[in-house]
Amino acid sequence: MAEHTAASRLRLSGLCFLLQILTIILFAIFVRYSPESSPSLCSQQLNCSWRNQDSGFQHPRFRNVHLQVLLGFGLLVAFLGRYRPGSVAISILIVAFAIQWAVLIQGFFSFFLNGKIYVGAQSMVSADFCTAAVLISTGAVLGRVNPAQLLLLTLLGVTLFTLNEYILLSLMGVSDSGGSLTVHTFGAYFGLMVSRILHQPHTAKRKEQQDTGHQPDIFAVIGTIYLWIFWPSFTSATTIRDNPEPWAVLNTYFSLAASTLATFVLSPVLYEESTLWVQIQDAALAGAAVMGMAGEMLVTPFGALSAGFLAGLIAPLGFRFLTPVLCSRLKIQDTCGVHNVHGLPGILGALLGTLLAALATADAYGGRLELVFPLVAQGSRTPRGQALCQLCALPITLLLATLGGCLTGEFCLRWVRGIEGLGGEKARPAPKWTLPINRGGQSAAGSVLRKPPGVGAGAVPGGWGSPPGRGRGWGCPQGRGSSSPAPRCR
């Protein structure tokens, strides 16, 4: 076990070194600063997927989006109780590499001119959106893959995300400023398909007592607060900043409020032992996801409240009824419940956006119609034609996400697992990253770190990640905030 852990660390170190050297070389060849004298460079000369580029873009918006990705999404993985430091560190590793790789891949598609990629604050926001989708994907496989596999998942996930985004926003002219399809739906189902390919039936035979204590709830509280503060900026980050009425911000706040109230409607009914903060966090995520596409449209405050309330009901109902079906019937182990929190609300948001596109008129939108639906405002597309494109974007996203997830899981992640000796008859637990240990088995924080199965007496496991399903039982994890036992994935 010690030799395996040392080899795993060396492989991770080597992979990080190679990827970083590769990105440095590519940055040196292609990446340049965006000329300050051409504030509308992307919209005038480049084939830009983020078509709402504005010269008034300011860095505080990028800061808010970046904080949302790093802290809001990063703290979502901290519910794996015994392996909380490793989980957060893995999310930081993914963010660090995904932003660099996204700047390159999105640059070739969207910010490429005269053989160079021109980067600015807007390209960094686009990279943050891509990183958010990858973090959502990793939530489906968290605890059952090692960091080397997650880096490869990030490598391919960023590429496929950019391809899907380019098809939807540039080629089809779809309006999805907050990423209901490009971020939430794609990220969720890409991760779920990777999880399905990496399903390990034998892990369902192993169980471990779940962690107790209040620390996961503390992380949920902090994550929920960050969601409430920064998510409206995340949803409206790609819209025109000079809008006198920030519809995306207002609609997102209304949706967050209604989805949170929905948690208090269902929590006493569905759960005997309440983990209320985790459920509030999930409901807030679902309420924000549903406003990704429809946020900048004329959804009205009434519509935003209704959509948020429905999304808030979907999340706890999905954890209680759909997650066991996915696990027992489809063999999909969803560690963080991304299907209920991101996937289903993202689909609901896409359908809502389709309906609003069909009802879009110049009288209702005024001058904003050119910003939300430029092809309709120019007369080259009817509202029904725009609605059809919005609707067709959903199966295209699901197709790319499922096929890409299958290829990523089959040809890359399994290959890495086989190299590291994890693909044999009996898969070993992925190495984990622990806190520094003092004498007596106490961590620096004073908590006892228990050894996973297979670690001999006196051995201190090292590395990264967490064993399969830790914090939710072995094999098939139960829904976040659920007190009912999870079914076995056979």
mmCIF file with all atom_site columns, C-alpha atoms in Angstrom, residues 13 17 28 33 47 71 84 93 106 121-122 147 216 252 273 293 295 359 385 387 391 400 404 416 428 437 451 467 481:
data_model
loop_
_atom_site.group_PDB
_atom_site.id
_atom_site.type_symbol
_atom_site.label_atom_id
_atom_site.label_alt_id
_atom_site.label_comp_id
_atom_site.label_asym_id
_atom_site.label_entity_id
_atom_site.label_seq_id
_atom_site.pdbx_PDB_ins_code
_atom_site.Cartn_x
_atom_site.Cartn_y
_atom_site.Cartn_z
_atom_site.occupancy
_atom_site.B_iso_or_equiv
_atom_site.pdbx_formal_charge
_atom_site.auth_seq_id
_atom_site.auth_comp_id
_atom_site.auth_asym_id
_atom_site.auth_atom_id
_atom_site.pdbx_PDB_model_num
ATOM 1  C CA . SER A 1 13  ? 3.221   15.219 -9.688  1.00 0.00 ? 13  SER A CA 1
ATOM 2  C CA . PHE A 1 17  ? 4.170   19.184 -14.296 1.00 0.00 ? 17  PHE A CA 1
ATOM 3  C CA . ALA A 1 28  ? 3.773   31.869 -24.861 1.00 0.00 ? 28  ALA A CA 1
ATOM 4  C CA . TYR A 1 33  ? -3.574  40.864 -23.876 1.00 0.00 ? 33  TYR A CA 1
ATOM 5  C CA . ASN A 1 47  ? -16.390 34.682 -34.018 1.00 0.00 ? 47  ASN A CA 1
ATOM 6  C CA . LEU A 1 71  ? -15.928 29.369 -2.879  1.00 0.00 ? 71  LEU A CA 1
ATOM 7  C CA . ARG A 1 84  ? -13.104 17.497 3.832   1.00 0.00 ? 84  ARG A CA 1
ATOM 8  C CA . LEU A 1 93  ? -6.658  21.919 -8.253  1.00 0.00 ? 93  LEU A CA 1
ATOM 9  C CA . GLN A 1 106 ? -12.235 29.009 -25.738 1.00 0.00 ? 106 GLN A CA 1
ATOM 10 C CA . ALA A 1 121 ? -11.762 40.256 -18.254 1.00 0.00 ? 121 ALA A CA 1
ATOM 11 C CA . GLN A 1 122 ? -14.582 38.877 -20.404 1.00 0.00 ? 122 GLN A CA 1
ATOM 12 C CA . PRO A 1 147 ? -6.757  13.575 -8.879  1.00 0.00 ? 147 PRO A CA 1
ATOM 13 C CA . PRO A 1 216 ? -20.544 19.690 7.285   1.00 0.00 ? 216 PRO A CA 1
ATOM 14 C CA . THR A 1 252 ? -32.249 35.366 -9.847  1.00 0.00 ? 252 THR A CA 1
ATOM 15 C CA . GLU A 1 273 ? -33.711 13.991 10.825  1.00 0.00 ? 273 GLU A CA 1
ATOM 16 C CA . MET A 1 293 ? -31.428 30.944 -19.532 1.00 0.00 ? 293 MET A CA 1
ATOM 17 C CA . GLY A 1 295 ? -32.936 35.359 -16.244 1.00 0.00 ? 295 GLY A CA 1
ATOM 18 C CA . LEU A 1 359 ? -43.587 35.038 -26.666 1.00 0.00 ? 359 LEU A CA 1
ATOM 19 C CA . GLY A 1 385 ? -37.940 30.206 -34.979 1.00 0.00 ? 385 GLY A CA 1
ATOM 20 C CA . ALA A 1 387 ? -37.960 29.249 -29.681 1.00 0.00 ? 387 ALA A CA 1
ATOM 21 C CA . LEU A 1 391 ? -35.622 23.887 -27.785 1.00 0.00 ? 391 LEU A CA 1
ATOM 22 C CA . LEU A 1 400 ? -22.748 15.894 -26.393 1.00 0.00 ? 400 LEU A CA 1
ATOM 23 C CA . GLY A 1 404 ? -18.534 12.895 -24.133 1.00 0.00 ? 404 GLY A CA 1
ATOM 24 C CA . VAL A 1 416 ? -5.475  5.837  -15.753 1.00 0.00 ? 416 VAL A CA 1
ATOM 25 C CA . ARG A 1 428 ? -8.318  -0.265 -4.098  1.00 0.00 ? 428 ARG A CA 1
ATOM 26 C CA . ILE A 1 437 ? -0.836  13.892 11.933  1.00 0.00 ? 437 ILE A CA 1
ATOM 27 C CA . LYS A 1 451 ? -7.778  4.584  8.587   1.00 0.00 ? 451 LYS A CA 1
ATOM 28 C CA . PRO A 1 467 ? -12.403 6.322  -0.940  1.00 0.00 ? 467 PRO A CA 1
ATOM 29 C CA . GLY A 1 481 ? -29.409 15.852 3.461   1.00 0.00 ? 481 GLY A CA 1
#
